[in-house]
Amino acid sequence: MRAVRAVFVGLWSLLVGLAITIKHFGRTTILRKKVTEQYPHEKPVMSKAYRSAIKLIRFDETNSHDCVGCKACERICPSFCISVDGDKVDGIRKKRATHFEMDFALCSLCGLCIDACPTDTLEYSKLYEEVGYTRHWKHDLLKDFNAYEAQFVAEQRAREEAEAAEKARAAEEKKAAAAAAKAAKAAEAAKAAEPGAEPVADPAADAAAEEKKKKIEAAMAAKAARLAAKAAATPAPEES
Amino acid sequence: MPEEIREDDAGAMGESYYLNMGPQHPSMHGVLRLKLRLLGEEIQDAEPVIGYAHRAHEKMAENRIWPMFLPNTSRVDYLSGMIYNLAYCQAIEKMLDIEVPERAQYIRVIVSELNRISSHLLWIATYVMDIGGVTPFLYLWDDREIILDIMDRVTGSRLTYCYGRFGGVTMDVDDLFCEQTSAFLDRLVGRMVEYDKLVRKNVIFIQRSKGVGVIDADTCRQYGVTGPSLRAAGVAYDVRRAEPYGIYDRFDFEVPTLTEGDCLARYDVRVREIEEASKIIRQALRDLPGGLVMPEKPKKKFKPSPGETYFAVESARGHFGMYLVSDGSETPFKIKLRTPSFSNLAAMPKVLRGTMVADTIAIVGSIDIVLPEIDR
């Protein structure tokens, strides 16, 4: 009797399992619920976090990258797949990268180079169709920038010259102001030295100091508010 | 068999023979080789031969600076890489006393538990496949695929994550991540009922696993067996509960324990662990605070003061320990990984002795070994 019961229980368990299988089978064949992506016809959309080979960021202000060839990424790479070189360019303060190559076949996509970059000019690209035609094929990260390099150098030189001129002008003004203040002070001292004259506080200077203090306080409050806002807002990794 | 040779004294007459299982056997979970001494179909002795996937991770660590070991960690155990990756981060944080923001702590718990669920789902799928059921494999991988997609959106990788950093995580999660995760957990509830009917109540599955490969609590203690195999033997040991790391002491969850210690009990423990992990994720999603996940850029180079640090986490396979020795330089003096699969496999010769050769796959598969983790 027990054997008969075991047979029926076992048979029932198989039928229950079969019913589930049939349900799933019907879902994909009769209802045609597709779960696969028809790849060459439908291109996938890569998420913001997607990691592919690294690339240099093109900044809007300069229309170029900011790599100074410091080799920080090359040193921290656990796979030793990055090779960078930088050189000094005439008329520009910072060095410029002259060679930036990466062997994607070795890369383990850990992102340590991106964290290590002091100028924040590295990021992941969204390439996913990675095909090489030779065995020792490497990514040349400067490829897109080489054409603009001369233009960038000229613009940067102009920018830095303008900056230097501005700085010189500011220094000159400061110097003049200091000289004027000195003269005023000397005059004040001469006035104070006169017998019977009380040393009077300059009301204008007092007002200026007060204003400056207020300005600093306002700036500090604004900074705190900005930090709080940054903390509250969740920097969302949106789909790109 | 001639009549004069009886089965009982066949061994004495030199009738026992060796059978090599693996390293390329399709059910040998990677590259495990089992040397079995058989008498008929009965296993008299078993010897696991390991080392086919040795990649010298521990030696590699000694030749590079501390952060450069980060991508290696998730490759030690590729099925629950996130837990191992975060274990290394937390060990370094313990060594250097780095503060981790609340939000990053919660995100770490969520992704770790998601990773644990995906690892257990994969184990159920492959285990059922090992002992003859092909169909559940496809359904379970379908579920696991959703986890991988969710993780991919946040961490940028599907399997070998390098998500943790010393003092936080690389990328913040968004609302869509929380929605997708809760939707997945809701879906998983129904699916687990289905698997219960499809696998757990199946008469063939029960007969292949019930009473097979019993590891009792004493054996577990002798060999250092941890994880679901230990809990299936009746010892309620879970690192998350025994010595809570991170913020695990804030969550309400149970340590599922059974007393049978056989393959079926190990299956049940894992199924219940999936439910407990879902519970933890729901609580973490509910309490997820705002704020930054990485307040400042992670340190590139640092010199920890000479000394030792031990940090243990509960991986999907058991007690995973990281033992860091620093001699005060930029590179580790030694990083020793205490991997659970290694200890779990060590008990196998004792467990396999006296069982049938047909049960070998069912027993070895049930302790959820990952060979790259054993060989490292």
Coordinates of C-alpha atoms in Angstrom, one line a residue:
Chain A
M1 CA 0.0 0.0 0.0
R2 CA 2.8 2.4 0.9
A3 CA 4.6 1.6 -2.3
V4 CA 1.5 2.4 -4.3
R5 CA 1.1 5.6 -2.5
A6 CA 4.8 6.5 -3.1
V7 CA 4.3 5.9 -6.8
F8 CA 1.3 8.2 -6.9
V9 CA 2.9 11.0 -4.9
G10 CA 6.0 10.8 -7.1
L11 CA 4.0 10.8 -10.2
W12 CA 2.0 13.8 -9.0
S13 CA 5.2 15.7 -8.2
L14 CA 6.4 15.1 -11.7
L15 CA 3.1 16.3 -13.1
V16 CA 3.2 19.5 -11.1
G17 CA 6.8 20.2 -12.3
L18 CA 5.6 19.5 -15.9
A19 CA 2.8 21.9 -15.5
I20 CA 5.2 24.7 -14.6
T21 CA 7.4 23.8 -17.6
I22 CA 4.4 24.0 -19.9
K23 CA 3.4 27.3 -18.4
H24 CA 6.8 28.8 -19.2
F25 CA 6.8 27.2 -22.6
G26 CA 3.5 28.8 -23.4
R27 CA 4.6 32.1 -22.2
T28 CA 7.5 32.2 -24.7
T29 CA 5.8 30.4 -27.7
I30 CA 2.2 31.4 -27.6
L31 CA 2.4 34.8 -25.9
R32 CA 5.7 35.5 -27.7
K33 CA 7.4 37.2 -24.8
K34 CA 10.9 37.7 -26.1
V35 CA 13.7 38.2 -23.6
T36 CA 16.6 38.4 -26.0
E37 CA 17.9 41.5 -27.7
Q38 CA 18.2 41.2 -31.5
Y39 CA 21.7 42.6 -31.3
P40 CA 22.9 43.8 -34.7
H41 CA 19.4 45.3 -35.5
E42 CA 18.8 46.6 -32.0
K43 CA 21.7 48.4 -30.4
P44 CA 21.9 48.3 -26.6
V45 CA 21.9 51.5 -24.6
M46 CA 24.8 51.5 -22.2
S47 CA 24.3 52.7 -18.7
K48 CA 26.1 55.6 -17.2
A49 CA 28.2 53.2 -15.1
Y50 CA 29.2 51.1 -18.1
R51 CA 32.9 50.4 -18.2
S52 CA 34.8 50.2 -21.4
A53 CA 38.3 51.4 -22.4
I54 CA 39.2 54.7 -20.8
K55 CA 39.2 57.9 -22.8
L56 CA 40.3 61.5 -22.3
I57 CA 37.5 64.0 -21.5
R58 CA 37.1 66.9 -23.9
F59 CA 36.5 70.0 -21.8
D60 CA 34.2 72.7 -23.2
E61 CA 36.4 75.7 -22.1
T62 CA 39.5 74.5 -23.8
N63 CA 38.0 72.1 -26.4
S64 CA 40.7 69.7 -25.5
H65 CA 41.8 67.3 -22.8
D66 CA 43.8 68.3 -19.7
C67 CA 46.3 65.5 -19.5
V68 CA 49.7 66.7 -18.3
G69 CA 51.4 63.3 -18.7
C70 CA 52.1 62.9 -15.0
K71 CA 52.1 59.1 -15.2
A72 CA 49.9 58.7 -12.1
C73 CA 47.6 56.3 -14.0
E74 CA 50.5 54.4 -15.5
R75 CA 51.9 53.8 -12.0
I76 CA 48.7 52.7 -10.3
C77 CA 47.4 50.4 -13.1
P78 CA 47.4 46.8 -11.8
S79 CA 47.6 45.4 -15.3
F80 CA 50.3 47.7 -16.5
C81 CA 48.4 48.4 -19.7
I82 CA 48.7 52.2 -19.9
S83 CA 51.7 54.1 -21.3
V84 CA 51.9 57.9 -21.1
D85 CA 54.5 60.4 -21.9
G86 CA 54.4 64.2 -21.5
D87 CA 56.5 67.0 -22.7
K88 CA 56.9 70.7 -22.0
V89 CA 55.4 73.1 -24.6
D90 CA 56.7 76.6 -25.2
G91 CA 54.6 79.3 -23.7
I92 CA 52.4 77.0 -21.6
R93 CA 52.8 76.5 -17.9
K94 CA 51.6 72.9 -17.7
K95 CA 53.1 69.9 -19.5
R96 CA 51.1 68.3 -22.3
A97 CA 50.7 64.6 -23.0
T98 CA 52.5 63.5 -26.2
H99 CA 51.7 59.9 -26.1
F100 CA 48.9 58.0 -24.4
E101 CA 48.3 54.4 -25.3
M102 CA 46.3 51.7 -23.7
D103 CA 46.2 48.0 -24.3
F104 CA 42.6 47.1 -23.7
A105 CA 43.3 43.4 -23.9
L106 CA 45.1 43.6 -20.6
C107 CA 42.7 46.1 -18.9
S108 CA 40.7 44.7 -15.9
L109 CA 38.4 47.8 -15.8
C110 CA 39.0 48.5 -12.1
G111 CA 39.0 52.3 -12.6
L112 CA 41.9 53.0 -10.4
C113 CA 43.5 55.2 -13.1
I114 CA 40.3 57.3 -13.1
D115 CA 40.5 57.8 -9.4
A116 CA 44.2 58.6 -9.6
C117 CA 44.1 61.3 -12.3
P118 CA 45.0 64.6 -10.7
T119 CA 43.4 66.7 -13.4
D120 CA 40.2 64.5 -13.7
T121 CA 40.5 64.1 -17.4
L122 CA 40.0 60.4 -17.6
E123 CA 36.6 58.6 -17.9
Y124 CA 35.2 55.3 -19.2
S125 CA 34.1 55.3 -22.8
K126 CA 30.9 53.6 -23.9
L127 CA 32.4 51.5 -26.6
Y128 CA 31.1 48.0 -26.7
E129 CA 31.9 46.8 -30.2
E130 CA 35.5 46.0 -29.4
V131 CA 37.1 44.6 -32.5
G132 CA 40.8 44.7 -33.3
Y133 CA 42.3 43.7 -36.6
T134 CA 45.8 43.0 -35.4
R135 CA 47.0 41.1 -32.3
H136 CA 48.8 44.0 -30.8
W137 CA 46.1 46.6 -31.3
K138 CA 46.1 49.4 -28.8
H139 CA 43.9 52.4 -28.0
D140 CA 45.5 55.7 -28.9
L141 CA 43.7 58.1 -26.6
L142 CA 45.2 61.2 -28.2
K143 CA 44.0 60.3 -31.7
D144 CA 41.0 62.6 -31.5
F145 CA 42.9 65.4 -30.1
N146 CA 46.0 65.5 -32.3
A147 CA 44.3 67.6 -35.0
Y148 CA 43.4 70.3 -32.5
E149 CA 46.6 70.3 -30.5
A150 CA 48.2 73.3 -32.4
Q151 CA 45.1 75.3 -32.1
F152 CA 44.8 74.4 -28.4
V153 CA 48.4 75.5 -27.8
A154 CA 47.9 78.8 -29.5
E155 CA 44.7 79.5 -27.6
Q156 CA 46.2 78.4 -24.3
R157 CA 49.2 80.6 -24.9
A158 CA 46.9 83.6 -25.6
R159 CA 44.9 82.7 -22.5
E160 CA 47.9 82.5 -20.3
E161 CA 49.3 85.7 -21.7
A162 CA 46.0 87.5 -21.0
E163 CA 46.1 86.0 -17.6
A164 CA 49.6 87.2 -17.0
A165 CA 48.7 90.7 -18.3
E166 CA 45.7 90.8 -16.0
K167 CA 47.8 89.7 -13.1
A168 CA 50.5 92.3 -13.8
R169 CA 47.8 95.0 -14.1
A170 CA 46.3 93.8 -10.8
A171 CA 49.7 93.9 -9.2
E172 CA 50.3 97.4 -10.5
E173 CA 47.0 98.6 -9.2
K174 CA 47.7 97.0 -5.8
K175 CA 51.0 98.6 -5.7
A176 CA 49.5 102.0 -6.6
A177 CA 46.8 101.5 -4.0
A178 CA 49.4 100.6 -1.4
A179 CA 51.5 103.7 -2.3
A180 CA 48.4 105.9 -2.0
A181 CA 47.5 104.3 1.4
K182 CA 51.0 104.8 2.6
A183 CA 50.9 108.5 1.6
A184 CA 47.6 108.9 3.3
K185 CA 48.9 107.2 6.4
A186 CA 52.0 109.5 6.4
A187 CA 49.7 112.5 6.1
E188 CA 47.6 111.1 9.0
A189 CA 50.7 110.6 11.1
A190 CA 51.9 114.1 10.3
K191 CA 48.4 115.4 11.3
A192 CA 48.5 113.4 14.5
A193 CA 52.0 114.6 15.3
E194 CA 50.5 118.1 15.5
P195 CA 50.1 119.1 19.1
G196 CA 46.6 119.1 20.5
A197 CA 45.1 117.1 17.6
E198 CA 43.2 113.9 18.7
P199 CA 43.9 110.8 16.6
V200 CA 40.6 110.2 14.9
A201 CA 39.4 106.9 13.5
D202 CA 38.7 107.0 9.9
P203 CA 35.0 106.4 9.5
A204 CA 35.3 105.3 5.8
A205 CA 37.9 102.7 6.7
D206 CA 35.7 101.4 9.5
A207 CA 32.7 101.0 7.1
A208 CA 34.9 99.2 4.6
A209 CA 36.0 96.7 7.2
E210 CA 32.5 96.1 8.3
E211 CA 31.4 95.5 4.7
K212 CA 34.2 93.1 4.1
K213 CA 33.3 91.1 7.2
K214 CA 29.7 90.9 6.1
K215 CA 30.7 89.8 2.7
I216 CA 32.8 86.9 4.1
E217 CA 29.9 85.8 6.4
A218 CA 27.5 85.8 3.4
A219 CA 30.0 83.8 1.3
M220 CA 30.4 81.3 4.1
A221 CA 26.7 80.9 4.5
A222 CA 26.3 80.4 0.8
K223 CA 29.0 77.8 0.8
A224 CA 27.3 75.9 3.6
A225 CA 24.0 76.0 1.8
R226 CA 25.6 74.7 -1.4
L227 CA 27.2 71.8 0.5
A228 CA 23.9 70.9 2.1
A229 CA 22.2 71.0 -1.3
K230 CA 24.8 68.8 -2.8
A231 CA 24.5 66.3 0.1
A232 CA 20.7 66.2 -0.2
A233 CA 20.6 65.9 -4.0
T234 CA 21.3 62.3 -5.1
P235 CA 23.6 62.4 -8.0
A236 CA 21.7 59.9 -10.1
P237 CA 23.4 57.6 -12.5
E238 CA 21.0 58.3 -15.4
E239 CA 20.9 56.3 -18.5
S240 CA 22.9 58.0 -21.1
Chain B
M1 CA 32.2 -12.2 -11.9
P2 CA 33.4 -15.7 -11.2
E3 CA 31.7 -17.4 -8.4
E4 CA 34.7 -17.9 -6.2
I5 CA 35.5 -14.1 -5.9
R6 CA 32.9 -12.7 -3.5
E7 CA 32.3 -9.0 -3.4
D8 CA 33.3 -8.8 0.3
D9 CA 36.9 -9.8 -0.2
A10 CA 37.4 -8.2 -3.6
G11 CA 39.5 -5.5 -2.0
A12 CA 41.8 -7.9 -0.3
M13 CA 42.3 -9.6 -3.7
G14 CA 43.3 -6.3 -5.3
E15 CA 40.0 -5.7 -7.0
S16 CA 39.8 -2.0 -6.0
Y17 CA 40.7 0.5 -8.6
Y18 CA 41.3 4.2 -9.1
L19 CA 39.0 6.5 -11.0
N20 CA 40.0 10.0 -12.0
M21 CA 37.1 12.5 -11.9
G22 CA 38.0 15.7 -13.6
P23 CA 39.7 18.1 -14.0
Q24 CA 37.7 18.5 -17.2
H25 CA 34.6 16.7 -16.0
P26 CA 31.5 18.8 -16.9
S27 CA 30.1 18.6 -13.4
M28 CA 33.3 19.2 -11.6
H29 CA 32.7 22.9 -11.0
G30 CA 35.7 24.3 -12.8
V31 CA 38.9 22.3 -12.5
L32 CA 38.6 20.0 -9.5
R33 CA 40.2 16.6 -9.9
L34 CA 39.0 13.8 -7.6
K35 CA 41.1 10.7 -7.3
L36 CA 38.6 8.0 -6.2
R37 CA 39.6 4.5 -5.0
L38 CA 36.6 2.3 -5.8
L39 CA 35.5 -1.1 -4.8
G40 CA 32.8 -1.9 -7.3
E41 CA 30.8 1.3 -7.0
E42 CA 31.6 2.1 -3.5
I43 CA 34.1 4.8 -2.7
Q44 CA 36.8 3.6 -0.4
D45 CA 38.9 6.7 -0.5
A46 CA 38.8 10.0 -2.2
E47 CA 41.5 12.6 -2.7
P48 CA 40.8 16.1 -4.1
V49 CA 43.6 17.3 -6.3
I50 CA 43.6 21.1 -6.6
G51 CA 45.8 23.8 -8.1
Y52 CA 44.6 23.8 -11.7
A53 CA 43.3 27.4 -11.4
H54 CA 46.2 28.8 -9.3
R55 CA 46.8 32.4 -10.2
A56 CA 49.0 33.4 -7.2
H57 CA 46.7 36.2 -6.0
E58 CA 48.4 36.3 -2.6
K59 CA 51.9 36.6 -4.1
M60 CA 50.6 39.2 -6.6
A61 CA 49.5 41.3 -3.7
E62 CA 53.0 41.4 -2.2
N63 CA 54.5 43.0 -5.3
R64 CA 52.2 46.0 -5.7
I65 CA 50.8 48.8 -3.6
W66 CA 47.7 48.3 -1.5
P67 CA 45.0 49.7 -3.8
M68 CA 46.4 47.6 -6.8
F69 CA 45.0 44.5 -5.2
L70 CA 41.4 45.7 -5.5
P71 CA 40.6 44.2 -8.9
N72 CA 42.1 40.8 -7.8
T73 CA 39.7 40.4 -4.9
S74 CA 36.5 39.8 -7.0
R75 CA 38.4 37.4 -9.2
V76 CA 39.1 35.1 -6.2
D77 CA 35.5 34.1 -6.1
Y78 CA 33.8 35.2 -9.3
L79 CA 30.3 34.2 -8.1
S80 CA 30.1 36.5 -5.1
G81 CA 32.9 38.9 -6.1
M82 CA 31.2 41.9 -4.6
I83 CA 31.4 40.4 -1.1
Y84 CA 35.1 39.7 -1.5
N85 CA 35.8 43.1 -3.0
L86 CA 34.1 44.9 -0.1
A87 CA 35.8 42.6 2.4
Y88 CA 39.2 43.9 1.2
C89 CA 37.9 47.5 1.4
Q90 CA 36.6 47.0 4.9
A91 CA 39.8 45.3 6.0
I92 CA 41.8 48.3 4.8
E93 CA 39.4 50.6 6.5
K94 CA 39.8 48.7 9.7
M95 CA 43.5 48.9 9.4
L96 CA 43.6 52.6 8.6
D97 CA 40.6 53.7 10.7
I98 CA 38.8 55.2 7.7
E99 CA 35.3 56.5 8.2
V100 CA 32.7 55.3 5.7
P101 CA 29.6 57.4 5.0
E102 CA 26.2 56.0 6.1
R103 CA 24.8 55.9 2.5
A104 CA 27.8 53.9 1.3
Q105 CA 27.4 51.4 4.1
Y106 CA 23.8 50.8 3.2
I107 CA 24.7 50.5 -0.5
R108 CA 27.4 48.0 0.4
V109 CA 24.9 45.8 2.3
I110 CA 22.3 46.0 -0.6
V111 CA 24.8 45.0 -3.3
S112 CA 26.4 42.3 -1.1
E113 CA 23.1 40.7 -0.4
L114 CA 22.0 40.9 -4.1
N115 CA 25.3 39.2 -4.9
R116 CA 24.6 36.5 -2.3
I117 CA 21.2 35.9 -3.9
S118 CA 22.7 35.6 -7.3
S119 CA 25.3 33.2 -6.1
H120 CA 22.7 31.0 -4.4
L121 CA 20.4 31.1 -7.4
L122 CA 23.4 30.0 -9.5
W123 CA 24.1 27.2 -7.1
I124 CA 20.6 25.9 -7.1
A125 CA 20.6 26.0 -10.9
T126 CA 23.9 24.2 -11.4
Y127 CA 23.2 21.7 -8.6
V128 CA 19.9 20.7 -10.0
M129 CA 21.6 20.4 -13.4
D130 CA 24.3 18.3 -11.8
I131 CA 21.8 15.7 -10.6
G132 CA 19.8 15.6 -13.8
G133 CA 17.3 18.4 -14.0
V134 CA 18.0 20.7 -17.0
T135 CA 14.9 22.9 -17.0
P136 CA 15.2 24.7 -13.7
F137 CA 18.6 25.8 -14.8
L138 CA 17.2 28.1 -17.5
Y139 CA 14.6 29.7 -15.2
L140 CA 17.0 30.4 -12.4
W141 CA 19.5 31.9 -14.8
D142 CA 16.7 34.1 -16.0
D143 CA 16.3 35.5 -12.5
R144 CA 20.0 35.8 -11.9
E145 CA 20.2 37.8 -15.2
I146 CA 18.0 40.5 -13.6
I147 CA 20.4 40.8 -10.7
L148 CA 23.3 41.1 -13.0
D149 CA 21.5 43.8 -15.0
I150 CA 20.7 45.7 -11.8
M151 CA 24.3 45.5 -10.7
D152 CA 25.6 46.4 -14.1
R153 CA 23.7 49.7 -14.1
V154 CA 25.4 50.7 -10.8
T155 CA 28.8 49.1 -10.8
G156 CA 29.6 48.9 -14.4
S157 CA 30.4 45.2 -14.4
R158 CA 28.4 42.0 -14.4
L159 CA 30.6 39.6 -12.6
T160 CA 34.0 40.8 -11.4
Y161 CA 33.1 44.0 -9.7
C162 CA 35.6 46.6 -8.6
Y163 CA 33.0 48.7 -6.9
G164 CA 34.4 49.3 -3.4
R165 CA 37.0 51.9 -2.6
F166 CA 38.7 52.6 0.7
G167 CA 36.2 54.9 2.4
G168 CA 33.1 54.4 0.2
V169 CA 32.0 53.1 -3.2
T170 CA 32.6 54.3 -6.7
M171 CA 29.2 55.2 -7.8
D172 CA 25.9 56.3 -6.1
V173 CA 22.7 54.4 -6.6
D174 CA 19.5 56.2 -7.9
D175 CA 15.8 55.7 -7.5
L176 CA 15.6 53.5 -10.5
F177 CA 18.0 51.1 -8.8
C178 CA 15.8 50.9 -5.7
E179 CA 12.7 50.4 -7.8
Q180 CA 14.3 47.7 -9.9
T181 CA 15.6 45.9 -6.8
S182 CA 12.3 45.9 -5.0
A183 CA 10.5 44.8 -8.2
F184 CA 13.0 41.9 -8.5
L185 CA 12.5 40.9 -4.9
D186 CA 8.7 40.9 -5.4
R187 CA 9.1 38.8 -8.5
L188 CA 11.5 36.4 -6.7
V189 CA 8.9 35.5 -4.1
G190 CA 6.6 34.0 -6.8
R191 CA 9.4 32.4 -8.5
M192 CA 10.7 30.7 -5.4
V193 CA 7.2 29.1 -4.9
E194 CA 7.5 27.9 -8.4
Y195 CA 11.0 26.4 -7.8
D196 CA 9.7 24.8 -4.6
K197 CA 7.1 22.9 -6.7
L198 CA 9.5 22.3 -9.6
V199 CA 12.6 21.2 -7.7
R200 CA 12.0 20.7 -4.0
K201 CA 8.9 18.6 -4.3
N202 CA 10.2 16.6 -7.2
V203 CA 10.5 13.0 -6.2
I204 CA 13.7 12.4 -8.2
F205 CA 15.5 15.4 -6.6
I206 CA 14.5 14.2 -3.1
Q207 CA 15.7 10.7 -3.8
R208 CA 19.0 11.9 -5.1
S209 CA 19.7 14.3 -2.2
K210 CA 17.9 13.1 0.9
G211 CA 20.2 11.4 3.4
V212 CA 23.1 11.7 0.9
G213 CA 26.4 13.1 2.0
V214 CA 25.7 13.8 5.6
I215 CA 28.2 16.1 7.2
D216 CA 27.6 16.2 10.9
A217 CA 28.4 19.1 13.2
D218 CA 31.5 17.4 14.6
T219 CA 33.0 16.9 11.2
C220 CA 32.3 20.5 10.4
R221 CA 34.1 21.6 13.5
Q222 CA 37.1 19.3 12.8
Y223 CA 37.6 20.6 9.3
G224 CA 36.4 24.2 9.7
V225 CA 33.4 23.8 7.4
T226 CA 31.4 27.0 7.4
G227 CA 28.5 28.6 5.5
P228 CA 25.3 26.8 4.5
S229 CA 27.0 23.4 4.9
L230 CA 27.6 24.2 8.6
R231 CA 24.2 25.6 9.2
A232 CA 22.6 22.6 7.6
A233 CA 24.3 20.5 10.2
G234 CA 22.7 22.4 13.0
V235 CA 25.3 25.0 14.0
A236 CA 23.8 28.5 13.8
Y237 CA 27.1 30.2 12.9
D238 CA 27.0 33.2 10.6
V239 CA 29.7 35.9 10.7
R240 CA 27.0 38.5 10.1
R241 CA 25.5 37.5 13.4
A242 CA 28.5 36.2 15.3
E243 CA 30.7 39.2 14.8
P244 CA 28.7 41.8 12.9
Y245 CA 30.8 43.8 10.5
G246 CA 29.7 47.0 8.7
I247 CA 26.2 47.8 9.7
Y248 CA 24.8 44.2 9.8
D249 CA 23.9 44.6 13.5
R250 CA 21.1 47.0 12.5
F251 CA 19.1 44.5 10.5
D252 CA 16.6 42.0 11.6
F253 CA 17.2 38.6 10.0
E254 CA 17.4 35.0 11.0
V255 CA 20.2 32.5 10.6
P256 CA 18.4 29.5 9.0
T257 CA 19.5 26.3 10.6
L258 CA 18.6 22.7 10.0
T259 CA 19.8 19.5 11.7
E260 CA 19.9 16.9 9.0
G261 CA 23.2 17.9 7.4
D262 CA 22.5 16.1 4.1
C263 CA 22.4 17.6 0.6
L264 CA 18.6 18.3 0.9
A265 CA 19.2 20.3 4.1
R266 CA 21.9 22.3 2.4
Y267 CA 19.5 23.1 -0.4
D268 CA 16.8 24.2 2.1
V269 CA 19.3 26.4 4.0
R270 CA 20.3 28.2 0.8
V271 CA 16.6 28.7 -0.2
R272 CA 15.9 30.2 3.2
E273 CA 19.0 32.3 3.0
I274 CA 17.7 33.8 -0.2
E275 CA 14.6 34.8 1.7
E276 CA 16.7 36.3 4.6
A277 CA 18.8 38.2 2.2
S278 CA 15.7 39.6 0.6
K279 CA 14.6 40.7 4.0
I280 CA 17.9 42.5 4.6
I281 CA 17.7 44.3 1.3
R282 CA 14.1 45.4 1.9
Q283 CA 15.2 46.9 5.3
A284 CA 18.2 48.5 3.8
L285 CA 16.2 50.1 0.9
R286 CA 13.7 51.4 3.4
D287 CA 16.4 53.0 5.6
L288 CA 18.7 54.2 2.8
P289 CA 19.9 57.6 4.0
G290 CA 21.0 60.5 1.8
G291 CA 24.5 61.9 1.5
L292 CA 27.7 61.3 -0.3
V293 CA 29.0 57.8 -1.1
M294 CA 32.6 58.9 -1.5
P295 CA 33.4 62.1 0.4
E296 CA 37.0 62.5 -0.9
K297 CA 39.2 60.9 -3.5
P298 CA 40.5 57.5 -2.3
K299 CA 44.0 57.4 -1.1
K300 CA 46.5 56.4 -3.8
K301 CA 49.5 55.6 -1.6
F302 CA 49.6 55.1 2.1
K303 CA 51.9 53.4 4.5
P304 CA 50.0 51.6 7.3
S305 CA 51.8 51.2 10.6
P306 CA 53.4 47.8 11.0
G307 CA 51.0 45.2 12.3
E308 CA 48.3 42.7 11.5
T309 CA 44.7 43.0 10.6
Y310 CA 42.1 40.2 10.4
F311 CA 38.7 40.9 8.9
A312 CA 36.1 38.3 8.3
V313 CA 32.9 38.4 6.3
E314 CA 30.2 35.9 5.6
S315 CA 30.5 35.1 1.9
A316 CA 27.9 33.0 0.0
R317 CA 30.1 30.0 0.8
G318 CA 31.0 30.7 4.4
H319 CA 33.5 32.4 6.6
F320 CA 35.8 34.4 4.4
G321 CA 38.8 36.0 6.2
M322 CA 41.3 38.5 5.1
Y323 CA 44.6 38.6 7.0
L324 CA 46.7 41.6 6.2
V325 CA 50.2 42.0 7.4
S326 CA 51.9 45.3 7.0
D327 CA 55.6 46.1 7.5
G328 CA 55.1 49.8 7.3
S329 CA 55.7 50.1 3.6
E330 CA 53.6 50.9 0.6
T331 CA 53.2 47.3 -0.4
P332 CA 51.6 44.5 1.7
F333 CA 54.0 42.2 3.4
K334 CA 51.5 39.4 3.1
I335 CA 47.8 39.0 2.3
K336 CA 46.4 35.7 3.4
L337 CA 42.9 34.8 2.2
R338 CA 41.0 32.3 4.3
T339 CA 38.6 31.0 1.7
P340 CA 35.6 28.9 2.9
S341 CA 35.5 26.5 -0.1
F342 CA 39.0 25.3 0.7
S343 CA 37.9 24.1 4.2
N344 CA 34.6 22.8 2.9
L345 CA 36.4 20.7 0.3
A346 CA 38.9 19.4 2.9
A347 CA 36.0 17.5 4.6
M348 CA 35.2 15.7 1.4
P349 CA 37.4 12.7 1.8
K350 CA 35.8 11.8 5.1
V351 CA 32.3 12.5 3.7
L352 CA 32.8 10.6 0.5
R353 CA 34.1 7.5 2.1
G354 CA 31.6 4.7 1.9
T355 CA 29.2 6.4 -0.5
M356 CA 28.4 5.4 -4.1
V357 CA 30.3 6.8 -7.0
A358 CA 27.0 8.0 -8.5
D359 CA 26.5 10.3 -5.5
T360 CA 29.9 11.9 -5.8
I361 CA 28.6 14.7 -8.0
A362 CA 25.6 15.2 -5.7
I363 CA 27.8 15.5 -2.6
V364 CA 30.7 17.6 -4.0
G365 CA 28.2 19.9 -5.8
S366 CA 26.2 20.4 -2.6
I367 CA 28.9 22.2 -0.7
D368 CA 29.1 24.9 -3.4
I369 CA 32.8 24.9 -4.2
V370 CA 34.3 27.5 -6.4
L371 CA 37.7 26.2 -7.6
P372 CA 39.4 29.6 -8.4
E373 CA 38.6 30.5 -4.8
I374 CA 40.3 27.3 -3.5
D375 CA 43.4 27.7 -5.7
R376 CA 43.5 31.5 -5.6

